[in-house]
Coordinates of C-alpha atoms in Angstrom, one line a residue:
X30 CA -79.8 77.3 -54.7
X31 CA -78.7 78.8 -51.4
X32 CA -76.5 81.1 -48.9
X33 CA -73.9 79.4 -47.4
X34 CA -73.9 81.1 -44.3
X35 CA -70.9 79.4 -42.4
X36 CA -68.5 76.5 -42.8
X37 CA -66.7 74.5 -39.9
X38 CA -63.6 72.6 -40.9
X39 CA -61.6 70.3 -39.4
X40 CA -58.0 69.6 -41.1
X41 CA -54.2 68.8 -40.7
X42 CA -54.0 72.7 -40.9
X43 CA -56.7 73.2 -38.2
X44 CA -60.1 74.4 -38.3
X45 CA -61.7 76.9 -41.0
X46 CA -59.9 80.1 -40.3
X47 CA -56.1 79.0 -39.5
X48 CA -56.6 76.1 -42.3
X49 CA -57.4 78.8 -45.0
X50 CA -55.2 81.3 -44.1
X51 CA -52.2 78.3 -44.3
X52 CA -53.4 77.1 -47.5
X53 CA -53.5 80.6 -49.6
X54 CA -49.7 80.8 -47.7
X55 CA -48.7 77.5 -49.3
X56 CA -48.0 75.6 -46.2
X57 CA -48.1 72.1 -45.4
X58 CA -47.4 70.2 -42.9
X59 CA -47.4 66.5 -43.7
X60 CA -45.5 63.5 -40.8
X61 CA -44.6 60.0 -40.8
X62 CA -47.6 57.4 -39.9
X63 CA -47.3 56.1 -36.7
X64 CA -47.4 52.2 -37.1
X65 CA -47.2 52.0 -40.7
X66 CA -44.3 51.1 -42.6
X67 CA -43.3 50.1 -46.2
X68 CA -40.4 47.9 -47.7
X69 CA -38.6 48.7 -51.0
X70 CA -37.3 46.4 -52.9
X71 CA -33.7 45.9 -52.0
X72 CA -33.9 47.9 -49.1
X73 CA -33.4 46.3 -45.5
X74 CA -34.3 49.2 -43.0
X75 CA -38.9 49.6 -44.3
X76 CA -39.5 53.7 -44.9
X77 CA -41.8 55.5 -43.1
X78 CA -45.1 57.3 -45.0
X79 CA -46.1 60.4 -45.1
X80 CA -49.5 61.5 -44.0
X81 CA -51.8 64.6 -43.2
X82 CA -53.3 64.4 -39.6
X83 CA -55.1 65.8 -37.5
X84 CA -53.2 67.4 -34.4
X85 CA -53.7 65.4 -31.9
X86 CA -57.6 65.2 -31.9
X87 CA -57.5 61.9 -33.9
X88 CA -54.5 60.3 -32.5
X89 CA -55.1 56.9 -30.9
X90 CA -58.5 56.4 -33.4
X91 CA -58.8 54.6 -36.3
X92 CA -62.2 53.3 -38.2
X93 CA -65.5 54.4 -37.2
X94 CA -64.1 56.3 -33.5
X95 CA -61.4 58.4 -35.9
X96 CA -64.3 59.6 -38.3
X97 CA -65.8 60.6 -35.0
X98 CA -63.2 62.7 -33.4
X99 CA -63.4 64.5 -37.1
X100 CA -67.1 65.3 -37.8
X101 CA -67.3 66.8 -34.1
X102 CA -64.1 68.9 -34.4
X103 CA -65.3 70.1 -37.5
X104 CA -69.0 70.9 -35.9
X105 CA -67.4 72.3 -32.9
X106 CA -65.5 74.8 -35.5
X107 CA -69.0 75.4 -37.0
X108 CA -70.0 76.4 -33.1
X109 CA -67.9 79.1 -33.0
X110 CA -70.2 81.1 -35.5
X111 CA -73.5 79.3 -35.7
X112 CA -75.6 78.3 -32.9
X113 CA -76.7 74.7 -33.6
X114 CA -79.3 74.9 -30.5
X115 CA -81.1 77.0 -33.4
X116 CA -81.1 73.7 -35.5
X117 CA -84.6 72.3 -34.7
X118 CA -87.3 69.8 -36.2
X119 CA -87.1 71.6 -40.1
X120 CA -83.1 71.2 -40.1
X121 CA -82.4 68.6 -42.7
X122 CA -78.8 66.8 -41.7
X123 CA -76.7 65.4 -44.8
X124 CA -73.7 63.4 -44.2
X125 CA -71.3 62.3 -46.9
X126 CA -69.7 58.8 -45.9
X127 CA -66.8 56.6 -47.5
X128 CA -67.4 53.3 -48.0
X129 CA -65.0 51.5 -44.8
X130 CA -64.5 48.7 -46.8
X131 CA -62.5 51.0 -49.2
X132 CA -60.7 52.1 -45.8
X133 CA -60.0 48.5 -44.5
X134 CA -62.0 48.7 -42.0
X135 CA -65.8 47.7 -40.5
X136 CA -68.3 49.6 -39.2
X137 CA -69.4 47.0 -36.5
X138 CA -69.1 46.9 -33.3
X139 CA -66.7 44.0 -33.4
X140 CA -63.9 43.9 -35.1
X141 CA -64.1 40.3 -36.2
X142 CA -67.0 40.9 -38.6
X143 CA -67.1 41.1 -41.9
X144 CA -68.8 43.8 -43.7
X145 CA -72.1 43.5 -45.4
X146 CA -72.4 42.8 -48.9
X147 CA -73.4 46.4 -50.1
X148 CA -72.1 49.8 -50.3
X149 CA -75.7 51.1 -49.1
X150 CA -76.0 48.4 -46.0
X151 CA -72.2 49.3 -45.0
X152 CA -72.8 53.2 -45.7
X153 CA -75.5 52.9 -43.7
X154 CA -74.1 51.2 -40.5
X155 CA -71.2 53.5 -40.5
X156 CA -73.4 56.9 -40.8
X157 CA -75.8 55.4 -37.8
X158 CA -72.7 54.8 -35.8
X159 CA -70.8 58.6 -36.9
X160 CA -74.0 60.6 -36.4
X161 CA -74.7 59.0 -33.0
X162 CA -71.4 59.0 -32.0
X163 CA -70.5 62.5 -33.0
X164 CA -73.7 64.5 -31.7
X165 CA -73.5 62.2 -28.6
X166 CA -69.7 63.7 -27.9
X167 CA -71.2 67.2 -28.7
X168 CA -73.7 66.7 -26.2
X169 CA -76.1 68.3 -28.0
X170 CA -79.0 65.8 -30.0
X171 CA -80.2 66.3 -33.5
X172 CA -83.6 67.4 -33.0
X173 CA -83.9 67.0 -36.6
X174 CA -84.9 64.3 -39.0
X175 CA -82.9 61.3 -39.7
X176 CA -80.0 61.9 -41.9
X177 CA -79.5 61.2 -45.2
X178 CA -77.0 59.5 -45.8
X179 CA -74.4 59.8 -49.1
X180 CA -71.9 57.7 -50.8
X181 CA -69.7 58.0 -54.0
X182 CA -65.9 59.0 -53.8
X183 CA -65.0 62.4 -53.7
X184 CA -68.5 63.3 -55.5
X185 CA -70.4 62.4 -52.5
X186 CA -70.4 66.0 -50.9
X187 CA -71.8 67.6 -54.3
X188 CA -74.2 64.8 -54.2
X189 CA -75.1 65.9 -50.6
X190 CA -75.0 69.2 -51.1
X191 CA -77.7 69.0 -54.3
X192 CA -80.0 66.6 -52.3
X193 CA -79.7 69.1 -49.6
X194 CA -80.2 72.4 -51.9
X195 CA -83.5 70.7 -53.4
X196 CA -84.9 70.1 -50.1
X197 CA -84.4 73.5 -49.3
X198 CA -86.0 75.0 -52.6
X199 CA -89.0 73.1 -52.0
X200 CA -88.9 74.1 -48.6
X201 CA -89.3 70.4 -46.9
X202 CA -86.5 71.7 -44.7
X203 CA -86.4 75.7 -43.1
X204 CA -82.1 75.1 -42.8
X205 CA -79.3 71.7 -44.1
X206 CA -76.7 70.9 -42.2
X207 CA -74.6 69.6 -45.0
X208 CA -71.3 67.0 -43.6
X209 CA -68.5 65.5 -44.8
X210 CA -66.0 63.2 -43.2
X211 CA -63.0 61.3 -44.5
X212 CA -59.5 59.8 -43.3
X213 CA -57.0 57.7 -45.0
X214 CA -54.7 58.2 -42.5
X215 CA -55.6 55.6 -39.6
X216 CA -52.8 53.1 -39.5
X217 CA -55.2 50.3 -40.9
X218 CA -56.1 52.3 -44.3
X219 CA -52.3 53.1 -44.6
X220 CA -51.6 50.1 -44.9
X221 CA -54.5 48.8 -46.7
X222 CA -53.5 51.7 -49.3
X223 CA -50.1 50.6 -49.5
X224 CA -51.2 47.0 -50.2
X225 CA -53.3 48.2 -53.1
X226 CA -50.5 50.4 -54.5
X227 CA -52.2 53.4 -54.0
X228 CA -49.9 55.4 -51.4
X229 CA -47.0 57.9 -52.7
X230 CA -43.6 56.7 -52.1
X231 CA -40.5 56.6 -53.0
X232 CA -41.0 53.8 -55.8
X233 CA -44.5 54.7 -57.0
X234 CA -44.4 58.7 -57.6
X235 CA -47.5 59.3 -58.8
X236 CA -49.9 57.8 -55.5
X237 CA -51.4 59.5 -53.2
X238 CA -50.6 61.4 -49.9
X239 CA -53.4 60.0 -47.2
X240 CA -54.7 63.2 -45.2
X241 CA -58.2 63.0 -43.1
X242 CA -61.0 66.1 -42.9
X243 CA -64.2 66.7 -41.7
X244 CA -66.9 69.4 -43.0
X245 CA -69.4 70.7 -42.1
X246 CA -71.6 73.2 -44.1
X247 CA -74.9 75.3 -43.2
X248 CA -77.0 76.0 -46.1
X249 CA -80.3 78.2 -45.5
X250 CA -82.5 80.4 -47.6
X251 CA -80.7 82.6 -50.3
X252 CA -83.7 85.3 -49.2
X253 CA -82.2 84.8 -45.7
X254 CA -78.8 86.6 -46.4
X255 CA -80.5 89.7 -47.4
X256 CA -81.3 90.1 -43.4
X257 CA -78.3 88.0 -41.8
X258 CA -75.3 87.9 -44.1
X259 CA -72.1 89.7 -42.8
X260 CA -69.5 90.7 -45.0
X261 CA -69.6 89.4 -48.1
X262 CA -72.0 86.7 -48.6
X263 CA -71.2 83.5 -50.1
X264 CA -73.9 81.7 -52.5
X265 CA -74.1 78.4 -54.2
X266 CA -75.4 79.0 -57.3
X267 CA -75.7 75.5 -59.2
X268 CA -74.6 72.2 -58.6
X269 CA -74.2 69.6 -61.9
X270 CA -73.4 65.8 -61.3
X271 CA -72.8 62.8 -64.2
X272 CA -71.3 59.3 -63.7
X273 CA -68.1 59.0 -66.3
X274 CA -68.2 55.5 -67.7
X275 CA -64.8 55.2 -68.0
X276 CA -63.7 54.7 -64.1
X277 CA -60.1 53.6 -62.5
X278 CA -59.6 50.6 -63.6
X279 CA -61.6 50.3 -67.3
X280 CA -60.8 49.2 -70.2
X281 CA -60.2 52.9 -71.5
X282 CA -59.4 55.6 -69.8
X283 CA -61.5 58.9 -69.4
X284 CA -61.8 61.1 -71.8
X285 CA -63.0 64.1 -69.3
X286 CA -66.1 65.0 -71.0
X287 CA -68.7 64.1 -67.8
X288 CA -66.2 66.6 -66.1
X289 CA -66.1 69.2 -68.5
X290 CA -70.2 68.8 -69.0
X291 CA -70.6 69.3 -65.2
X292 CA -68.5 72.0 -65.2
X293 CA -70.0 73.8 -67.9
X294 CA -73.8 73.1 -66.4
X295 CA -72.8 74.1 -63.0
X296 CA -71.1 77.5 -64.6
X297 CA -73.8 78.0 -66.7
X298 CA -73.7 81.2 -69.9
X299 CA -70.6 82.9 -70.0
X300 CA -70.3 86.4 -70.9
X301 CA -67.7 88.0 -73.6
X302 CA -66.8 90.2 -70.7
X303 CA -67.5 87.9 -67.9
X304 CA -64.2 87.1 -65.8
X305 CA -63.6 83.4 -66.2
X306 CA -63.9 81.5 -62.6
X307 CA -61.4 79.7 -60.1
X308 CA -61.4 76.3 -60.3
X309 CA -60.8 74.0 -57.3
X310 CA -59.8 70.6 -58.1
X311 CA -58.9 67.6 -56.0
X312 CA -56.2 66.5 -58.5
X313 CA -53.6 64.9 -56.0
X314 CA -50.8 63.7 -57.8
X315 CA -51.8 60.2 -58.7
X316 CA -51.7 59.2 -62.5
X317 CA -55.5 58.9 -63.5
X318 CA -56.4 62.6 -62.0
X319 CA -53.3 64.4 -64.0
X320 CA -54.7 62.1 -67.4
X321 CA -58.3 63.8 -66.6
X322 CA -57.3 66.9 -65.8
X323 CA -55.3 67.6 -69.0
X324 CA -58.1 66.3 -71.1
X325 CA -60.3 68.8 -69.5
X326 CA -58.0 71.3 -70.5
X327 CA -58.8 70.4 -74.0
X328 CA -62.2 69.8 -73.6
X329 CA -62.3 73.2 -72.3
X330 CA -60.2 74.9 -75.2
X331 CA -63.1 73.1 -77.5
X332 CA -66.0 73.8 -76.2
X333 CA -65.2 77.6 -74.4
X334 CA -61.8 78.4 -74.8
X335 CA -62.0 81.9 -72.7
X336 CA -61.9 79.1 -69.5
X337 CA -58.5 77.8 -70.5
X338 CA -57.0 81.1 -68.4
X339 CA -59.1 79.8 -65.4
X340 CA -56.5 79.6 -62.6
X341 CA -56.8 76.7 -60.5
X342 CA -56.4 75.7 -57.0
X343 CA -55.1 72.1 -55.6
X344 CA -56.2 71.5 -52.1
X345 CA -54.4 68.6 -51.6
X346 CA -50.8 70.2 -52.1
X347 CA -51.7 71.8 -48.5
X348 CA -54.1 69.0 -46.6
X349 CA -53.3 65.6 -48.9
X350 CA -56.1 63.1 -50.3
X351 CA -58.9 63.4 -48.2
X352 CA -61.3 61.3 -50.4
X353 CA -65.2 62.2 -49.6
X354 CA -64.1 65.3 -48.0
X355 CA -61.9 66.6 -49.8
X356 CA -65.4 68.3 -52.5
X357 CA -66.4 69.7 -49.0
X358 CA -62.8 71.1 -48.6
X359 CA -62.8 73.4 -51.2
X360 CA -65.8 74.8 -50.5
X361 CA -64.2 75.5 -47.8
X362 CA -61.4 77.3 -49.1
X363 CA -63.8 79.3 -51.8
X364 CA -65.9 80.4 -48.9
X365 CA -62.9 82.0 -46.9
X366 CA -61.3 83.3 -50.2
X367 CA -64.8 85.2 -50.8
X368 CA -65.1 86.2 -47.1
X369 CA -61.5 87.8 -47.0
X370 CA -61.4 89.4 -50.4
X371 CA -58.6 87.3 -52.2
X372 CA -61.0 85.4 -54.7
X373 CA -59.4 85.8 -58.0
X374 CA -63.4 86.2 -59.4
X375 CA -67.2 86.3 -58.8
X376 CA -67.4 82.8 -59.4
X377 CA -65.4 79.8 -58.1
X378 CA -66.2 75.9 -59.2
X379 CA -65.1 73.3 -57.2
X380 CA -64.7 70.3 -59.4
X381 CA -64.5 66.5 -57.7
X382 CA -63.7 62.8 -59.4
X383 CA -64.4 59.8 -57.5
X384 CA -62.6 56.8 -58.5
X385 CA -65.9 54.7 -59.3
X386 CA -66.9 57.6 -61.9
X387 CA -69.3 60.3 -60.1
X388 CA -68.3 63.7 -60.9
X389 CA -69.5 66.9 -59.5
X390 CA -69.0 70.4 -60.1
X391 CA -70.2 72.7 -57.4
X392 CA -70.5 76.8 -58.4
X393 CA -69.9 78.7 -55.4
X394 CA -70.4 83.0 -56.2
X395 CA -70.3 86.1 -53.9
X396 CA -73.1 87.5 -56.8
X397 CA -76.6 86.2 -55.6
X398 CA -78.3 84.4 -58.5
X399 CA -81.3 85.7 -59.7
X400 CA -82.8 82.6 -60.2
X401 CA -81.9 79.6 -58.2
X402 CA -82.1 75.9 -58.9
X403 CA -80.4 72.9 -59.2
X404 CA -78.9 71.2 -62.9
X405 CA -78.0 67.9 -63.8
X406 CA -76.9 66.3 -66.8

């Protein structure tokens, strides 16, 4: 589907480089919000809540100006080993967006309005406002077409990244900048989390820890890393997305076959003597991801049981929840771990879940595929 030729990250760890390098060392470095405190019951002193940020580049934002300061630190990351002055008229630019009312906050310009009515119309608003804002404080225009613009949870960036991948094979774009930014760490979605009984504390275990990234990915050409690529190159080979009708909140819980079936597709044949591939989830710790991703487990012993000895990596243990970037995120972390040699195999899948159903499995490989293109279920 394509060469991945770089990736710029922006994290609690840092950009690309430093941020990988922590993560394969186990490090995390999680601190109390600033301005947002819980009560337990009982308790007359409130608690302070832990949270993955951005050092000091997002401190003082929140809404639309914090999502900001993360797309351009993770484009100015990207800077540092791309030249995005080469990004002209054919670049396609693909941004993956939460929805701010899931956030707590609006994308206007005033705080006092309410948001619009749709995911699309408030999607869009917010992405008009980020992609402005963010090339505006690179001071360096897109030259390119308008964005396209993506929504869906965590499965937003492998919805992205296929749109952005199909463009490419049929060659309507020459390069795609794929992007993906996320925080649930602004003082406003802490406590909007909190109200919804979402956040990890001390009397609810199994929440979440808020954490904020921006990606950015440049996709070109597989033919084009046969005259560029240095090092090992890094391809993706397949991307596979369903819609699980069992969401958070239905009457029944998952039963983790649309994962398994994405992850299977995007995998494609495996060999008897074919090493089985990393997985990279974005289980965090909250309830309904551990449910899934034990059924998948047994979905996987069912339906091909060599994959039940695929190790697995957990972003999130390193850089917390970082909702729609968090699919972006690990392919962050299986692009360094195929640059620098530690990749436990040819073939690494990063699996996402949103909570409204999407699911996406992406198949990153440092083997070219012989024949490229794009699977859904």
């Amino acid at each position: 589907m394509g060469w991945v030729k770089t990736i710029g990250l922006a994290s609690s760890l840092g950009p690309l480089i430093p941020a990988c390098a922590a993560f394969r060392a186990g490090v995390s470095r999680p601190s109390a919000a600033p301005d947002a405190e819980v009560f337990f019951q009982g308790d007359e002193e409130p608690a302070t809540v832990a949270v993955h940020v951005l050092p000091a580049a997002t401190f003082g934002f929140s809404g639309v100006g914090r999502l900001i300061a993360l797309l351009t630190e993770a484009l100015a990351d990207l800077a540092t080993r791309a030249d995005l002055s080469a990004l002209d008229a054919q670049a396609g630019l693909y941004v993956a967006l939460p929805d701010p009312e899931a956030r707590g906050f609006t994308p206007s310009k005033e705080p006092e309005d309410e948001n619009a009515d749709t995911v699309e119309e408030r999607v869009a608003a917010l992405g008009a406002r980020v992609v402005e804002g963010t090339f505006a404080a690179l001071r360096h225009p897109w030259r390119g077409p308008p964005a396209r613009l993506f929504h869906g949870g965590n499965a937003a960036f492998g919805m992205a990244l296929a749109a952005a991948a199909e463009d490419l094979k049929n060659r309507r774009v020459s390069t795609a900048l794929v992007c993906a930014v996320d925080s649930l760490a602004s003082p406003e979605t802490v406590r909007f989390l909190n109200d919804e009984g979402l956040l990890k504390t001390e009397d609810h275990p199994t929440g979440l820890i808020p954490g904020e990234a921006a990606v950015a990915l440049l996709l070109s050409p597989t033919s084009a890393a046969r005259a560029e690529a240095q090092g090992t190159p890094v391809f993706l080979r397949s991307v596979a997305l369903d819609t699980d009708p069992h969401p958070v909140g239905a009457d029944r819980p998952t039963d983790a076959q649309p994962l398994a079936g994405c992850l299977l597709t995007a995998l494609g044949p495996l060999s008897p003597q074919a090493r089985v591939p990393l997985l990279i989830s974005d289980h965090d710790g909250q309830h309904w991801r551990a449910y899934e991703w034990g059924l998948l487990q047994l979905q996987l012993a069912s339906r091909e049981r060599s994959l039940t000895d695929a190790p697995a990596w957990l972003p999130a243990l390193s850089f917390g929840h970082t909702g729609v970037a968090s699919g972006g995120l690990g392919a962050a972390v299986a692009f360094r771990a195929f640059q620098r040699g530690y990749a436990p195999a040819p073939s690494i899948l990063v699996l996402s879940s949103s909570d409204t159903g999407e699911r996406a499995a992406l198949h990153f490989s440092s083997e070219e595929p012989s024949a490229p293109g794009r699977s859904r279920r």
